[in-house]
Tab-separated table of C-alpha atoms in Angstrom:
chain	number	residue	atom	x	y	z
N	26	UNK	CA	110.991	131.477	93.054
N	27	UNK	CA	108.640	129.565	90.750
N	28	UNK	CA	110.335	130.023	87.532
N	29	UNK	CA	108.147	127.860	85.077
N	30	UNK	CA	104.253	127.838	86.217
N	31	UNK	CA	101.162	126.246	85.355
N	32	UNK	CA	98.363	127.871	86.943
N	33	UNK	CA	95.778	125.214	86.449
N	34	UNK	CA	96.452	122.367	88.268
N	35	UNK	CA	93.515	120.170	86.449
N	36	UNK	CA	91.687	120.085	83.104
N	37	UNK	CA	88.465	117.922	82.359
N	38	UNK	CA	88.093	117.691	78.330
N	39	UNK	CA	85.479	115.565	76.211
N	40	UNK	CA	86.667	113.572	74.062
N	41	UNK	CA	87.193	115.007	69.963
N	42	UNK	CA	87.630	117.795	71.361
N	43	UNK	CA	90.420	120.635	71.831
N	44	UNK	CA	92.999	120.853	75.177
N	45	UNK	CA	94.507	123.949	75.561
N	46	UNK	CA	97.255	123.412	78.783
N	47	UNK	CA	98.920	126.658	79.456
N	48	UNK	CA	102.211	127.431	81.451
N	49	UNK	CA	103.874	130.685	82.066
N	50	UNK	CA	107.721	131.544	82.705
N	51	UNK	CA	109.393	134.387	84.060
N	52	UNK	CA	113.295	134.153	83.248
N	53	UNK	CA	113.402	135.626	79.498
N	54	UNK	CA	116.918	133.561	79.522
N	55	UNK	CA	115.238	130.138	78.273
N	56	UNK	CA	116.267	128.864	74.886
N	57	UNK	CA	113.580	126.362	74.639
N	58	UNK	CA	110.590	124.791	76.064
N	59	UNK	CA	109.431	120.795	76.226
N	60	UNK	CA	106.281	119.575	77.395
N	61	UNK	CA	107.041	116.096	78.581
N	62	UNK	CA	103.188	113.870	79.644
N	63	UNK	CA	103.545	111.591	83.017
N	64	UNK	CA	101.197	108.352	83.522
N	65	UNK	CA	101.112	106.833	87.332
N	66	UNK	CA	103.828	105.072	88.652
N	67	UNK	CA	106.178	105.840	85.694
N	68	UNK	CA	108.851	108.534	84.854
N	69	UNK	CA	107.567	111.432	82.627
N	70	UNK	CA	107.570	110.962	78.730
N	71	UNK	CA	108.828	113.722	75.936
N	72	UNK	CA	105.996	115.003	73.874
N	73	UNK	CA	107.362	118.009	71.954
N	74	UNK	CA	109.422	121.123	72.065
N	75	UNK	CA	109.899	124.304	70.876
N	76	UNK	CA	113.241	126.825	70.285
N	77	UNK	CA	112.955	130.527	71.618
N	78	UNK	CA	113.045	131.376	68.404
N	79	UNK	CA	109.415	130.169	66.925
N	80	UNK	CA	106.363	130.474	67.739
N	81	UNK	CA	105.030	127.277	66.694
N	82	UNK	CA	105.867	123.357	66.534
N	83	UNK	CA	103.039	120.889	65.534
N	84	UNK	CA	104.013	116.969	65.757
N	85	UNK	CA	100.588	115.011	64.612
N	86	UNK	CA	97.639	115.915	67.052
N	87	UNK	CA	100.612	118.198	69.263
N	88	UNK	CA	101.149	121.853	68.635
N	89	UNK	CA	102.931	123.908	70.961
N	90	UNK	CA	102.624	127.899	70.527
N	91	UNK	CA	104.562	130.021	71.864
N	92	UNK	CA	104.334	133.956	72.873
N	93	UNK	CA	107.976	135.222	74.050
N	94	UNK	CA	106.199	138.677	74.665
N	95	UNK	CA	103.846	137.125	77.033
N	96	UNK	CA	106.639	134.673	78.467
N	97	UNK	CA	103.748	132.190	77.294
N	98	UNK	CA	103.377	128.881	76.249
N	99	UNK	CA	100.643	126.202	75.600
N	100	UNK	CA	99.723	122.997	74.153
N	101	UNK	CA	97.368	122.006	72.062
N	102	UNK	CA	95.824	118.170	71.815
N	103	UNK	CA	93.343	118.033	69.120
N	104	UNK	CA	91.296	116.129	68.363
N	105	UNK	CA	92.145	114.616	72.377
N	106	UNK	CA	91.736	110.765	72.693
N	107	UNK	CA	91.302	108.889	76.308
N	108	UNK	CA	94.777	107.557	76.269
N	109	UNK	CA	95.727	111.134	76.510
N	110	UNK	CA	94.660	111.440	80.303
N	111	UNK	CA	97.696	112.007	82.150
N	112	UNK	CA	99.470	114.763	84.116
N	113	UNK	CA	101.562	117.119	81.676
N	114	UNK	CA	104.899	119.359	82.439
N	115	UNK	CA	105.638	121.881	80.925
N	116	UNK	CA	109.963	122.580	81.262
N	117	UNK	CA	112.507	125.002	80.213
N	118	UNK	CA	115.964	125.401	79.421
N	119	UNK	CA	118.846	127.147	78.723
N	120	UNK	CA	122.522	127.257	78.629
N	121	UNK	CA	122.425	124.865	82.041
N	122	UNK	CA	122.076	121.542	81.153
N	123	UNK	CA	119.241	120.781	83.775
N	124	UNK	CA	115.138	122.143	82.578
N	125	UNK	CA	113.014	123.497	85.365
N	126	UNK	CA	109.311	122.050	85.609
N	127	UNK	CA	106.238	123.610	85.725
N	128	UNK	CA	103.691	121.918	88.800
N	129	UNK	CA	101.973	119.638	86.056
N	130	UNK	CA	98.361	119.526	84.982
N	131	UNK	CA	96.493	116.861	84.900
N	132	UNK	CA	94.192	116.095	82.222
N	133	UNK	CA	90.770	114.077	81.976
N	134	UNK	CA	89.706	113.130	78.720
N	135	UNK	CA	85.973	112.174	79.287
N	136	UNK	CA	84.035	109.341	76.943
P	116	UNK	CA	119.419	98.872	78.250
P	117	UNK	CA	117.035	100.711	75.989
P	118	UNK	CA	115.613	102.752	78.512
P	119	UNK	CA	116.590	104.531	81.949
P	120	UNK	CA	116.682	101.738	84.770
P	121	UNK	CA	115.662	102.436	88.355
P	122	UNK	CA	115.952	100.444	91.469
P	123	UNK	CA	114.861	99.851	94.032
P	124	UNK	CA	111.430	101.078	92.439
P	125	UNK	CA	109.831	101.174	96.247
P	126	UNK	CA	111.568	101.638	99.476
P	127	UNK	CA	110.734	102.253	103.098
P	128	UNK	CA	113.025	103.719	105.500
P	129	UNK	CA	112.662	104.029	108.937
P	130	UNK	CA	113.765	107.905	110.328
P	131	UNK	CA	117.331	108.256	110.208
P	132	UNK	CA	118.824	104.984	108.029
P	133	UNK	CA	120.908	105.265	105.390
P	134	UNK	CA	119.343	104.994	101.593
P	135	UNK	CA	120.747	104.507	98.117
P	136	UNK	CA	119.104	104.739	95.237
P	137	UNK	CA	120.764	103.380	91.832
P	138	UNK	CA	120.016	104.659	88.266
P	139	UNK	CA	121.544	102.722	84.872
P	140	UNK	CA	121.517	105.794	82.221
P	141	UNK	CA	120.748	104.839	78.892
P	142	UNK	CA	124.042	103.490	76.978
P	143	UNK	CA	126.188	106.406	75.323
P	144	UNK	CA	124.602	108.938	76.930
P	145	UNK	CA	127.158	111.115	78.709
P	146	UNK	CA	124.803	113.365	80.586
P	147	UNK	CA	122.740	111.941	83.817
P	148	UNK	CA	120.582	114.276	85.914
P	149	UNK	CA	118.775	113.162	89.553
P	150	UNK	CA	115.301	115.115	90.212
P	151	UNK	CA	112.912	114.936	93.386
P	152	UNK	CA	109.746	114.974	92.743
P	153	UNK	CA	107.234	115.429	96.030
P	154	UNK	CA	103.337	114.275	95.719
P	155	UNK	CA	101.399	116.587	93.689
P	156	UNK	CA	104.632	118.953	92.401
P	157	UNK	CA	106.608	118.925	89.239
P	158	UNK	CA	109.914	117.319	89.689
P	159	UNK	CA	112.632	119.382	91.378
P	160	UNK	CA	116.684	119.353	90.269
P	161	UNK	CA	119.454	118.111	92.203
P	162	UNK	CA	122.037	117.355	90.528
P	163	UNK	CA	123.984	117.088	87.030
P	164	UNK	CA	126.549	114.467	85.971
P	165	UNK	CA	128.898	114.963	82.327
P	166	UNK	CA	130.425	111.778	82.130
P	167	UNK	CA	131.926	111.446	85.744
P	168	UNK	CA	132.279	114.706	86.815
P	169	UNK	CA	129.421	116.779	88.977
P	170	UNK	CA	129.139	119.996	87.068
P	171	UNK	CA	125.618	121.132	89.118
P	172	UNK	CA	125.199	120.133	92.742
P	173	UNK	CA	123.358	122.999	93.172
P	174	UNK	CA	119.496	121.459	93.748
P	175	UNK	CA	120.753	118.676	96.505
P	176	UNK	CA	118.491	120.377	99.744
P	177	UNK	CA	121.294	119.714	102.298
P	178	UNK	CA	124.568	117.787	103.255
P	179	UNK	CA	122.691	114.663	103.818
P	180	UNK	CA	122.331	114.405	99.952
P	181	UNK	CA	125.278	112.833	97.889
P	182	UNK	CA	125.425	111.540	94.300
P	183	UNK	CA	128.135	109.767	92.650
P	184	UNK	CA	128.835	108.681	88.851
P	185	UNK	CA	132.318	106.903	89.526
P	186	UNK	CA	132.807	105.421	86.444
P	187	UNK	CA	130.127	107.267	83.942
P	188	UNK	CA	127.839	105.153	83.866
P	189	UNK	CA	126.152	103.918	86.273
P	190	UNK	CA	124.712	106.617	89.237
P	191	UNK	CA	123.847	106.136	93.216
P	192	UNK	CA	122.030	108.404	94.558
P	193	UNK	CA	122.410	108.133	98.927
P	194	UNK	CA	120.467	109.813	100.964
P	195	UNK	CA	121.956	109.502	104.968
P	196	UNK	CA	120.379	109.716	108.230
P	197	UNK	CA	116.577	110.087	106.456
P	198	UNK	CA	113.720	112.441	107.383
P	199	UNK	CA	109.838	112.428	106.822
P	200	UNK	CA	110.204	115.361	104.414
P	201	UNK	CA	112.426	113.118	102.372
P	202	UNK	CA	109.898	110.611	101.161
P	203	UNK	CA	109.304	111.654	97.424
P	204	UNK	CA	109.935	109.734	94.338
P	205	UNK	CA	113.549	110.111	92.982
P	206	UNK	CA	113.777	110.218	89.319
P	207	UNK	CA	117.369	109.921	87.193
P	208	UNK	CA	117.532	111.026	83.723
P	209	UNK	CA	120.038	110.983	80.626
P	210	UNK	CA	120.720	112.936	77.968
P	211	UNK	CA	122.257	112.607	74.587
P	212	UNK	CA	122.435	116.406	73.841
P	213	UNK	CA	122.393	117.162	70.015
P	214	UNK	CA	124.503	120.073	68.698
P	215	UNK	CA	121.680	122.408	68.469
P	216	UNK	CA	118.189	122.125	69.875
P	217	UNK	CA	116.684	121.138	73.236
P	218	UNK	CA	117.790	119.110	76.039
P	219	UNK	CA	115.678	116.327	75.881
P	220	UNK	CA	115.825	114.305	79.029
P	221	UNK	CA	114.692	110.384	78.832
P	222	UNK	CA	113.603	109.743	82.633
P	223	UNK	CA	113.197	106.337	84.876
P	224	UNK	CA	110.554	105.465	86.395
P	225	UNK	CA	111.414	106.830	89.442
P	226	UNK	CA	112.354	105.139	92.790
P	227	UNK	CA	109.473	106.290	95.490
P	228	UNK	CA	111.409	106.373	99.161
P	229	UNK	CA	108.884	106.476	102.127
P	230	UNK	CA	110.204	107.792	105.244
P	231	UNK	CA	108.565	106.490	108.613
């Protein structure tokens, strides 16, 4: 049972531009979300986060939204910059100490 | 250390040896988490460490697994009698929860086992 997913499993984005990386999560029992950004060969990095109880968190060029209705959440790199191709989690948690990963996306950001 | 430590960073195994994986936690953090992560998935738990005590073996896949934190520091992750579907790249995390807010994990970078 997949509890945090992320449907898309790439994303190709020029660079200045917008990307929007989405993730979706079925137990309505999450306090808050983290997206955490993972480059090859080394352990995955802590971007931002966001409590159940917003709907938005911005940090520089980073804003997470998020849509409890939906049980939706996404980031948003703007403007996106080469050294942000990498793959991205998206994670949840709760009362348990441990947060449960999304698949990961991984983003291109072309020249 | 100012970050999470991991070694060995590689390893091979042959089917069926023993493995053990170590993980130095950042200092003063009491809380130290092991996740698998397989080739092309998000990482996966295993298991939670407060201090010394295992409060969540729940993720560990079977009876082969075993984790240890015998002092509250330092972790070993061991891994008996290998198998092909083993080979994945074992990351160990630590947290310094704050009173209020989210979990924020600070990961290694990972120790990749490769079963023969």
């Amino acid at each position: 049972d997949q509890q945090v997913k992320q449907n898309s499993p790439s994303l190709s984005v020029q660079e200045g531009r917008i990307s929007i990386l989405n993730c979706d999560y079925t137990n309505s029992m999450f306090d808050y979300f983290l997206w955490y950004k993972k480059y090859p060969a080394e352990g995955p990095t802590f971007l931002i986060s966001i409590s159940s109880i917003k709907d938005k968190n911005e940090d520089g060029r980073f804003t997470v939204f998020l849509n409890k209705s939906a049980k939706h959440l996404s980031l948003h790199i703007v403007p996106s910059q080469p050294g942000d191709s990498a793959v991205y989690f998206c994670a949840a948690g709760g009362s348990a100490q441990k947060l449960v990963f999304g698949q990961g996306t991984r983003l291109t950001i072309n020249p | 250390g100012a970050g999470v430590s991991q070694s060995p960073r590689y390893k091979v195994a042959k089917r069926g040896q023993d493995v053990a994986l170590r993980c130095d936690p950042i200092s003063g953090h009491v809380s130290l988490f092991w996740y698998q992560q397989a080739l092309g998935q998000g990482p996966e738990f295993l298991t939670y460490f407060q201090n010394e005590a295992q409060l969540d073996k729940s993720g560990l896949p079977s009876d082969r697994f075993f984790a240890e934190r015998p002092e509250g520091s330092v972790s070993t992750l061991k891994i008996q009698r290998t198998q092909q579907e083993d080979s994945a790249v074992y990351l160990c995390a630590s947290s310094l929860r704050s009173v209020s807010g989210a979990n924020v994990l600070t990961f290694g970078a990972g120790s990749r086992l490769t079963v023969l």
